[in-house]
Coordinates of C-alpha atoms and ligand atoms in Angstrom, one line a residue:
M1 CA 82.8 205.4 -105.9
P2 CA 81.7 209.4 -105.6
A3 CA 83.7 212.0 -108.0
F4 CA 84.0 213.5 -104.3
Q5 CA 85.1 212.9 -100.8
N6 CA 86.0 214.8 -97.5
S7 CA 89.7 215.7 -98.0
P8 CA 91.6 214.2 -95.5
G9 CA 92.2 215.0 -92.2
M10 CA 88.3 217.1 -92.8
R11 CA 85.0 215.1 -91.2
D12 CA 81.5 214.9 -92.3
I13 CA 79.5 214.6 -88.6
L14 CA 75.9 213.4 -89.7
P15 CA 73.0 213.3 -88.0
P16 CA 72.4 212.1 -84.9
D17 CA 75.9 212.3 -84.5
S18 CA 76.3 215.9 -84.7
A19 CA 73.1 216.4 -81.6
R20 CA 75.8 215.5 -79.3
W21 CA 78.1 218.1 -80.7
R22 CA 75.3 220.2 -79.9
T23 CA 74.5 219.2 -76.5
L24 CA 78.8 219.4 -75.7
N25 CA 78.2 222.8 -76.6
N26 CA 75.5 223.8 -74.5
V27 CA 76.9 222.2 -71.4
F28 CA 80.2 223.8 -71.9
A29 CA 78.0 227.2 -71.8
D30 CA 76.4 226.4 -69.2
V31 CA 79.3 225.6 -67.4
V32 CA 81.2 228.8 -68.1
E33 CA 78.1 231.3 -68.2
T34 CA 77.1 230.3 -65.0
A35 CA 81.0 232.0 -64.2
G36 CA 80.4 235.0 -65.8
Y37 CA 81.6 234.0 -69.3
G38 CA 80.3 236.1 -72.4
Q39 CA 80.5 234.4 -75.6
I40 CA 83.2 235.8 -78.4
I41 CA 82.9 235.0 -82.3
T42 CA 85.7 235.6 -84.2
P43 CA 86.6 235.2 -87.5
L44 CA 87.8 231.8 -89.6
I45 CA 90.6 233.8 -90.8
E46 CA 93.0 236.5 -90.0
D47 CA 96.0 238.3 -91.0
V48 CA 98.9 235.5 -90.8
G49 CA 100.6 237.7 -88.7
V50 CA 98.4 237.0 -85.6
F51 CA 99.3 233.2 -85.8
T52 CA 103.1 233.8 -86.2
R53 CA 102.7 235.3 -82.6
I54 CA 101.8 231.7 -81.4
G55 CA 106.0 230.9 -81.7
E56 CA 107.9 231.0 -84.7
A57 CA 109.4 227.8 -83.1
T58 CA 106.1 225.8 -83.1
D59 CA 105.2 223.2 -85.4
V60 CA 101.7 224.7 -85.4
V61 CA 103.2 227.9 -87.3
T62 CA 105.9 226.7 -88.9
K63 CA 104.5 223.9 -90.6
E64 CA 100.8 223.6 -89.8
L65 CA 99.4 227.0 -90.9
Y66 CA 96.6 227.0 -93.7
A67 CA 98.1 230.3 -95.0
F68 CA 97.3 231.9 -98.6
E69 CA 97.3 235.4 -100.1
D70 CA 93.5 236.5 -100.7
R71 CA 92.6 238.5 -103.4
G72 CA 93.7 241.4 -102.2
G73 CA 97.0 239.9 -101.7
R74 CA 96.8 240.3 -97.7
H75 CA 98.5 237.2 -96.3
V76 CA 95.8 235.5 -94.2
S77 CA 95.4 232.3 -92.7
L78 CA 92.8 230.1 -91.6
R79 CA 93.1 230.4 -87.8
P80 CA 94.5 226.9 -86.0
E81 CA 93.7 227.9 -82.4
L82 CA 91.8 231.0 -80.9
T83 CA 94.4 232.4 -78.0
A84 CA 96.2 234.6 -80.4
S85 CA 92.1 235.6 -82.3
V86 CA 90.9 236.5 -78.6
C87 CA 94.2 238.4 -77.9
R88 CA 93.8 240.0 -81.1
A89 CA 90.3 241.3 -80.2
F90 CA 91.2 242.2 -77.1
A91 CA 94.4 244.6 -78.6
Q92 CA 91.4 245.9 -81.3
H93 CA 88.2 247.1 -79.2
R94 CA 90.0 247.6 -75.7
P95 CA 87.1 246.0 -73.4
V96 CA 87.1 246.6 -69.7
A97 CA 89.7 244.2 -67.6
P98 CA 88.6 241.3 -67.0
W99 CA 87.5 240.4 -70.2
K100 CA 86.2 237.0 -69.1
V101 CA 85.2 235.2 -72.6
W102 CA 84.2 231.8 -74.1
Y103 CA 84.2 230.0 -77.5
S104 CA 83.8 227.2 -79.3
G105 CA 84.0 226.5 -83.1
P106 CA 86.7 224.9 -85.9
N107 CA 90.4 224.9 -86.0
F108 CA 92.6 223.7 -88.8
R109 CA 96.0 222.4 -88.7
Q110 CA 97.8 220.7 -91.6
E111 CA 98.4 217.9 -89.2
K112 CA 99.4 214.2 -90.0
A113 CA 95.9 213.0 -89.7
Q114 CA 95.0 209.7 -87.4
R115 CA 92.3 208.7 -85.2
G116 CA 92.2 212.2 -82.9
R117 CA 94.5 214.0 -84.9
Y118 CA 92.4 216.2 -88.0
R119 CA 93.5 219.0 -90.1
Q120 CA 89.8 220.3 -89.4
F121 CA 89.3 219.9 -85.4
D122 CA 86.5 221.6 -82.8
Q123 CA 87.3 223.2 -79.7
V124 CA 85.8 224.8 -76.7
G125 CA 87.8 227.3 -74.8
V126 CA 88.4 230.3 -72.4
E127 CA 90.1 233.3 -72.1
V128 CA 90.7 235.7 -69.5
L129 CA 92.5 239.0 -70.2
G130 CA 93.7 241.5 -67.2
V131 CA 94.0 239.6 -63.6
D132 CA 97.3 238.5 -62.3
D133 CA 95.7 236.2 -59.6
A134 CA 96.5 232.6 -58.8
N135 CA 92.9 232.2 -57.6
L136 CA 91.6 232.7 -61.3
D137 CA 94.0 230.3 -62.3
V138 CA 92.1 227.7 -59.9
E139 CA 88.9 229.4 -60.9
V140 CA 90.1 228.3 -64.6
I141 CA 91.0 224.5 -64.3
A142 CA 88.3 223.9 -62.1
L143 CA 85.7 225.3 -65.2
A144 CA 87.4 222.8 -67.2
W145 CA 87.2 220.0 -64.5
E146 CA 83.9 220.3 -63.6
F147 CA 83.3 220.2 -67.8
Y148 CA 84.4 216.9 -67.8
L149 CA 82.5 215.8 -64.5
R150 CA 79.4 217.3 -66.2
L151 CA 79.9 214.9 -69.2
G152 CA 80.0 212.0 -67.2
L153 CA 83.9 211.5 -67.9
S154 CA 85.7 210.5 -64.7
Q155 CA 89.0 209.2 -66.1
V156 CA 90.6 212.6 -67.0
T157 CA 93.9 212.9 -65.5
L158 CA 95.1 216.8 -64.8
I159 CA 98.9 217.4 -65.4
L160 CA 100.3 220.8 -64.1
N161 CA 103.5 222.8 -64.6
S162 CA 105.1 226.3 -64.0
L163 CA 107.1 227.7 -67.1
G164 CA 108.1 230.4 -63.9
D165 CA 108.3 234.0 -65.0
P166 CA 109.8 235.0 -68.4
E167 CA 113.1 235.2 -67.0
D168 CA 113.5 232.0 -65.5
R169 CA 112.0 230.5 -68.8
A170 CA 114.9 232.4 -69.8
R171 CA 117.1 231.0 -67.7
Y172 CA 115.8 227.5 -68.4
V173 CA 115.9 227.2 -72.2
E174 CA 119.4 228.2 -71.4
A175 CA 120.8 225.6 -69.3
L176 CA 118.6 223.0 -71.1
R177 CA 120.1 223.4 -74.4
K178 CA 123.8 223.5 -72.8
H179 CA 122.5 220.0 -71.6
F180 CA 121.0 218.5 -74.4
E181 CA 123.9 219.7 -76.8
A182 CA 126.0 217.6 -74.2
S183 CA 123.5 214.9 -74.7
E184 CA 123.1 211.6 -76.9
L185 CA 119.5 212.9 -78.9
T186 CA 118.2 212.0 -82.4
D187 CA 118.7 213.6 -85.1
Q188 CA 114.8 214.3 -85.0
S189 CA 115.4 215.8 -81.4
R190 CA 118.5 217.9 -82.5
E191 CA 116.5 220.1 -84.7
T192 CA 113.8 220.3 -82.3
L193 CA 116.9 221.7 -80.0
E194 CA 118.0 224.1 -82.5
N195 CA 114.6 226.3 -82.6
N196 CA 113.2 224.6 -79.4
P197 CA 115.3 223.4 -76.5
L198 CA 111.9 223.4 -74.2
R199 CA 110.5 220.8 -77.1
V200 CA 112.7 218.5 -77.0
L201 CA 111.2 217.5 -73.5
D202 CA 108.4 216.4 -75.1
S203 CA 110.4 213.5 -77.3
K204 CA 108.5 210.3 -76.7
R205 CA 111.6 208.6 -78.7
E206 CA 113.0 205.7 -76.3
F207 CA 117.0 206.9 -77.6
D208 CA 116.0 210.1 -75.9
A209 CA 114.9 209.3 -72.8
P210 CA 118.5 209.3 -70.7
A211 CA 118.9 212.7 -72.0
I212 CA 115.2 213.9 -70.5
T213 CA 115.2 212.0 -67.4
S214 CA 118.9 213.6 -66.6
A215 CA 117.8 217.1 -67.7
P216 CA 117.5 220.1 -65.0
Q217 CA 114.2 220.6 -64.2
I218 CA 112.2 223.9 -64.4
A219 CA 111.6 224.5 -60.4
E220 CA 115.1 224.9 -59.6
F221 CA 114.6 228.1 -62.0
Y222 CA 111.9 229.6 -60.4
S223 CA 111.6 233.5 -58.7
P224 CA 110.6 233.7 -55.3
G225 CA 107.4 235.0 -57.2
A226 CA 107.1 232.5 -59.4
S227 CA 107.3 230.0 -57.2
R228 CA 104.3 231.8 -54.8
H229 CA 102.1 231.8 -57.7
F230 CA 102.2 228.3 -58.7
E231 CA 102.6 227.1 -54.6
A232 CA 98.7 229.1 -54.7
V233 CA 97.8 227.4 -57.6
V234 CA 98.5 223.8 -55.8
A235 CA 97.0 225.0 -52.8
G236 CA 93.9 226.2 -54.3
L237 CA 93.3 222.7 -56.5
T238 CA 94.0 221.2 -53.2
R239 CA 91.4 222.6 -51.3
L240 CA 88.5 222.1 -54.0
G241 CA 89.6 218.8 -54.3
I242 CA 90.8 218.6 -57.6
P243 CA 93.6 215.9 -58.3
F244 CA 96.3 216.3 -60.0
D245 CA 100.0 215.5 -60.8
V246 CA 102.8 218.3 -61.1
E247 CA 104.6 217.1 -64.1
P248 CA 108.0 219.1 -64.1
K249 CA 108.6 218.5 -68.0
L250 CA 105.5 219.3 -69.3
V251 CA 106.0 221.9 -71.9
R252 CA 102.8 222.7 -74.2
G253 CA 103.4 223.0 -77.9
L254 CA 102.1 226.3 -78.2
D255 CA 105.1 229.3 -77.2
Y256 CA 102.9 232.1 -76.1
Y257 CA 102.8 230.0 -72.3
R258 CA 104.9 231.5 -69.0
S259 CA 103.6 230.6 -65.3
T260 CA 101.0 228.0 -64.9
I261 CA 100.1 225.3 -67.8
F262 CA 98.0 222.4 -67.6
E263 CA 97.2 219.6 -69.8
F264 CA 93.6 217.4 -69.8
Q265 CA 94.7 213.3 -70.9
G266 CA 92.1 211.3 -71.4
G267 CA 92.5 207.7 -69.9
T268 CA 91.7 205.7 -73.1
L269 CA 93.1 207.1 -75.8
A270 CA 96.5 206.2 -77.6
S271 CA 99.0 208.8 -75.9
A272 CA 100.0 210.6 -79.1
Q273 CA 96.4 211.6 -79.7
N274 CA 95.0 211.7 -75.1
A275 CA 95.7 215.2 -74.7
L276 CA 92.1 216.2 -74.6
G277 CA 92.7 220.2 -74.1
G278 CA 95.1 222.5 -72.1
G279 CA 95.8 225.9 -71.4
G280 CA 97.9 228.0 -69.4
R281 CA 99.5 231.7 -68.7
Y282 CA 100.6 233.8 -71.4
D283 CA 100.9 237.3 -70.1
G284 CA 102.5 239.1 -73.1
L285 CA 100.1 237.7 -75.7
V286 CA 98.4 240.6 -75.8
E287 CA 101.7 243.1 -75.9
A288 CA 102.6 241.5 -78.8
L289 CA 99.7 241.8 -81.2
G290 CA 100.0 245.6 -80.4
G291 CA 97.9 245.9 -77.4
P292 CA 98.8 247.0 -73.8
A293 CA 100.8 244.8 -71.5
T294 CA 97.8 242.5 -69.9
P295 CA 98.1 238.9 -68.2
G296 CA 96.4 236.4 -70.1
I297 CA 95.0 232.6 -69.3
G298 CA 92.7 230.4 -70.6
F299 CA 92.6 227.0 -71.9
A300 CA 91.0 225.1 -75.4
L301 CA 89.3 221.3 -74.8
G302 CA 89.4 219.5 -78.0
V303 CA 86.0 218.7 -78.6
D304 CA 86.8 215.8 -81.2
R305 CA 88.9 213.9 -79.1
T306 CA 86.9 214.5 -75.7
L307 CA 83.6 212.8 -77.7
L308 CA 86.5 209.7 -78.7
A309 CA 86.8 209.9 -74.5
C310 CA 83.2 209.5 -73.9
N311 CA 82.5 206.3 -76.7
D312 CA 85.4 204.9 -75.3
E313 CA 84.1 205.4 -71.2
G314 CA 80.6 204.7 -72.4
V315 CA 79.3 207.8 -71.5
F316 CA 77.4 211.0 -72.9
A317 CA 75.3 209.3 -75.7
P318 CA 72.4 212.1 -75.3
A319 CA 69.6 210.8 -77.7
P320 CA 68.9 212.9 -80.6
R321 CA 65.5 215.2 -79.8
R322 CA 62.5 212.2 -81.0
L323 CA 59.9 213.4 -83.1
D324 CA 56.3 213.8 -81.4
A325 CA 54.3 213.6 -84.6
F326 CA 54.5 212.5 -88.2
V327 CA 51.4 213.8 -90.4
V328 CA 50.4 211.7 -92.8
D329 CA 48.4 213.3 -95.5
V330 CA 46.6 211.3 -98.3
A331 CA 44.0 214.6 -98.9
G332 CA 46.4 216.2 -101.6
G333 CA 49.3 217.3 -98.8
F334 CA 47.6 220.9 -98.2
E335 CA 46.7 219.6 -94.5
A336 CA 49.8 218.6 -93.9
V337 CA 51.5 222.0 -94.5
S338 CA 48.9 223.8 -92.1
I339 CA 49.0 220.8 -89.5
T340 CA 52.4 220.6 -89.2
G341 CA 52.7 224.3 -89.2
E342 CA 50.1 224.3 -85.8
L343 CA 52.4 221.8 -84.3
R344 CA 55.8 223.4 -84.7
A345 CA 54.2 226.9 -83.3
A346 CA 52.4 225.1 -80.3
G347 CA 56.1 223.8 -79.7
L348 CA 55.8 220.3 -80.7
A349 CA 58.6 218.5 -82.6
A350 CA 56.6 217.3 -86.2
D351 CA 57.4 216.5 -89.5
R352 CA 55.5 214.9 -92.5
G353 CA 56.0 213.1 -96.1
F354 CA 56.0 214.7 -99.5
E355 CA 55.2 213.9 -102.9
N356 CA 51.7 213.1 -102.6
R357 CA 53.2 209.3 -102.1
S358 CA 50.7 206.4 -101.2
M359 CA 49.3 206.2 -97.4
K360 CA 51.8 202.6 -97.2
A361 CA 55.2 204.7 -98.6
Q362 CA 53.7 207.5 -95.6
M363 CA 53.3 205.0 -93.2
K364 CA 56.8 203.9 -93.8
L365 CA 58.1 207.2 -93.0
A366 CA 56.5 207.8 -90.4
N367 CA 57.4 204.1 -88.9
R368 CA 61.0 205.1 -89.7
S369 CA 61.1 208.3 -87.9
G370 CA 60.6 207.8 -84.8
A371 CA 57.6 209.9 -84.0
A372 CA 55.4 209.4 -80.6
F373 CA 52.1 209.7 -83.5
A374 CA 51.4 209.6 -86.6
L375 CA 48.4 211.7 -87.6
I376 CA 46.5 211.1 -90.7
V377 CA 44.1 212.9 -92.6
G378 CA 42.2 211.7 -95.6
D379 CA 39.2 212.7 -97.6
D380 CA 37.4 211.1 -94.8
Q381 CA 39.3 213.1 -91.7
L382 CA 39.2 216.6 -94.6
A383 CA 35.3 216.1 -94.7
T384 CA 34.8 215.9 -90.7
D385 CA 37.4 218.4 -90.1
T386 CA 39.0 215.6 -87.9
V387 CA 42.5 213.9 -87.5
V388 CA 43.6 209.9 -86.4
A389 CA 46.2 210.1 -84.2
K390 CA 48.1 206.8 -84.4
P391 CA 50.2 205.6 -81.0
M392 CA 53.8 204.4 -83.2
Q393 CA 55.5 203.9 -80.3
G394 CA 53.5 200.4 -78.6
G395 CA 50.3 200.5 -76.5
G396 CA 47.1 202.4 -77.1
D397 CA 44.7 202.9 -79.5
Q398 CA 44.0 204.7 -82.9
Q399 CA 41.6 207.6 -82.1
T400 CA 39.8 210.0 -84.4
I401 CA 40.3 213.6 -82.8
A402 CA 38.8 216.7 -83.3
R403 CA 41.0 219.4 -85.7
S404 CA 40.4 221.9 -82.5
D405 CA 41.3 219.9 -80.0
L406 CA 44.6 218.2 -81.2
I407 CA 47.0 220.1 -80.1
S408 CA 45.8 219.7 -76.5
H409 CA 44.9 215.9 -77.2
L410 CA 48.5 215.6 -78.6
K411 CA 50.1 217.1 -75.6
D412 CA 48.1 215.3 -73.1
E413 CA 49.1 211.9 -74.7
L414 CA 53.0 213.4 -75.0
R415 CA 52.5 213.9 -70.9
R416 CA 51.0 210.3 -70.1
L417 CA 53.8 208.8 -72.2
Q418 CA 56.5 210.7 -70.3
Ligands
HAM1 P1 96.3 223.0 -77.8 O1 97.3 222.5 -77.1 O2 97.1 223.1 -79.4 O3 96.4 224.3 -77.5 O4 94.9 222.6 -78.3 C1 94.4 222.4 -77.4 C2 93.6 220.9 -77.6 O5 92.9 220.8 -78.9 C3 94.1 220.1 -78.0 O6 94.6 219.1 -75.9 C4 93.5 218.4 -78.1 O7 92.8 218.0 -77.8 C5 93.1 219.2 -79.4 N1 93.8 220.1 -80.9 C6 94.6 220.4 -80.8 N2 95.1 219.7 -82.5 C7 94.2 218.8 -82.7 C8 94.3 218.0 -83.7 N3 94.7 218.4 -84.8 N4 93.2 217.4 -83.6 C9 92.1 217.1 -82.8 N5 92.1 218.3 -82.0 C10 93.1 218.7 -81.8 C11 95.6 225.5 -77.7 O8 95.2 225.5 -79.1 C12 95.6 226.5 -77.0 N6 94.9 227.8 -77.8 C13 94.9 226.3 -75.3 C14 95.0 227.5 -74.7 C15 93.8 228.6 -74.6 N7 95.9 228.0 -73.9 C16 95.3 229.1 -73.4 N8 94.3 229.2 -73.9

C-alpha cells in the first residue's frame, strides 16, 4: 500500500479514460458555440461571500463549502459551482448584455462520497445574463437536450417546474411552512423546515410522504405573469418535440432559483444520484452580488454522472487517439529524435523507445503502443539513409523506405488502412 492515496471523494482519471472527458468537453463546446455562447474561465477560489449568496439555507453553503482563511487573512472558498462566479464576473466586468457564456471545470463540495457523488466533480454548463424571455428558457433547455442526444443517451428525462415570481415563491414558502408545521414529519425534515420549507418537498423518506402528497401546489400561487412565462416555456418545448414532465414538487438544491427550473434525470442511476444536470432562472443573483438587476438563466450538467449514464446505456465510448508510428531506434537513439520530430511536425502521432533498449524490448513497446507502424532504424538503415516500416496491425509486409519518402509513404499507407 503506497503512503498516499487520493482523498475520499477525489479521483484520478487516467488514460485512456481521460480521453472521453476531453471528447465530452469538445462535444459540449461544439453544441453551445454553435448557438453563440463564448467560453468563460473563472478562478477555482473566490471570496466566500460569492458563494454564501447561493443561499444561507442550502447544504452546499452551510455544510459543504471548502472554505478557509488564506495567508492574507481573506475568507475564501473552493467553488462549489459556477453560477455564482459567473454572476460575480458579470457584476465586475459589466459586459454588454445579453451575455451568453459556457464553462467546464471542477467544483468542490464536502459531501458524503458514493457512486456518482464526489467531493471533486466536473460540470459543463451555460449561463445567459440580461434576457427576460421565455424563448431563452426554451433555447437553454434545448441545448442541454441536444448535448445528451449527441452523446447517444436516450434514457434521459427532463423534469420541469416553475417557482413563480419572487413574491409567488415567498407566499408559497409561507403556505408550505404552515402546512408542514401542522403535519407529521421526520426529525430531519423538521430541521429542514426551519431553514428551507421548499426542500422538505425533496425528502425521499417514507414517513414524510403523506405530508408531501397533501402539500399545497406552487401553481396555485402563480401571478398571471409567472403563469404566462411558464406556459410559453411549455409551449416552446412542445413545439421543438422535446419530451418533458411538469413536476410541481421539483425544487432545486440551490436557493437562488426563481421562475423556470428543470432537471435532467438519468434512467439508469440510483435515485439519490440520478440528477445528471439541472438549472433554471435566478433573476436577482447578480444584484445580490453587487451588480445591476439582471435576469439570468443557465444549467450545469455533471460530467461524472453523465459518463456513468453513458456506461450504463453502453454509449459514447470514443476510442482514444491511436499512434500512427512507433520509432524503434537501435542505432544510438538520435535518429528517433529526428524522425519523431518530422512525423509530429507533419501531423502524425508518433512515439519512440528510450534508453537504448534492445530491438526485442523496443518492438515489445511498439506492440503495446498500438501504433499502426513500427519504424525501425539500425546501423544498416543509418548507412543507407532508409527506414524499415513494419505494419503492426495485421496485413502487409515490412518495407524499406528512403528517409526522404518516409512521410508521404506513411500517409499513403495510413489512408489505405482507414
Ligand atoms: P446542481 O444541481 O447543484 O446545480 O449541480 C448540477 C449537476 O452537477 C447535478 O445535477 C449533478 O449531475 C452534478 N453534481 C452536483 N454535485 C455533485 C457531486 N457531489 N458529485 C457529482 N456530481 C455532482 C448547480 O450547480 C447550478 N450551478 C446549476 C445552474 C447553472 N443553475 C443555473 N445555472
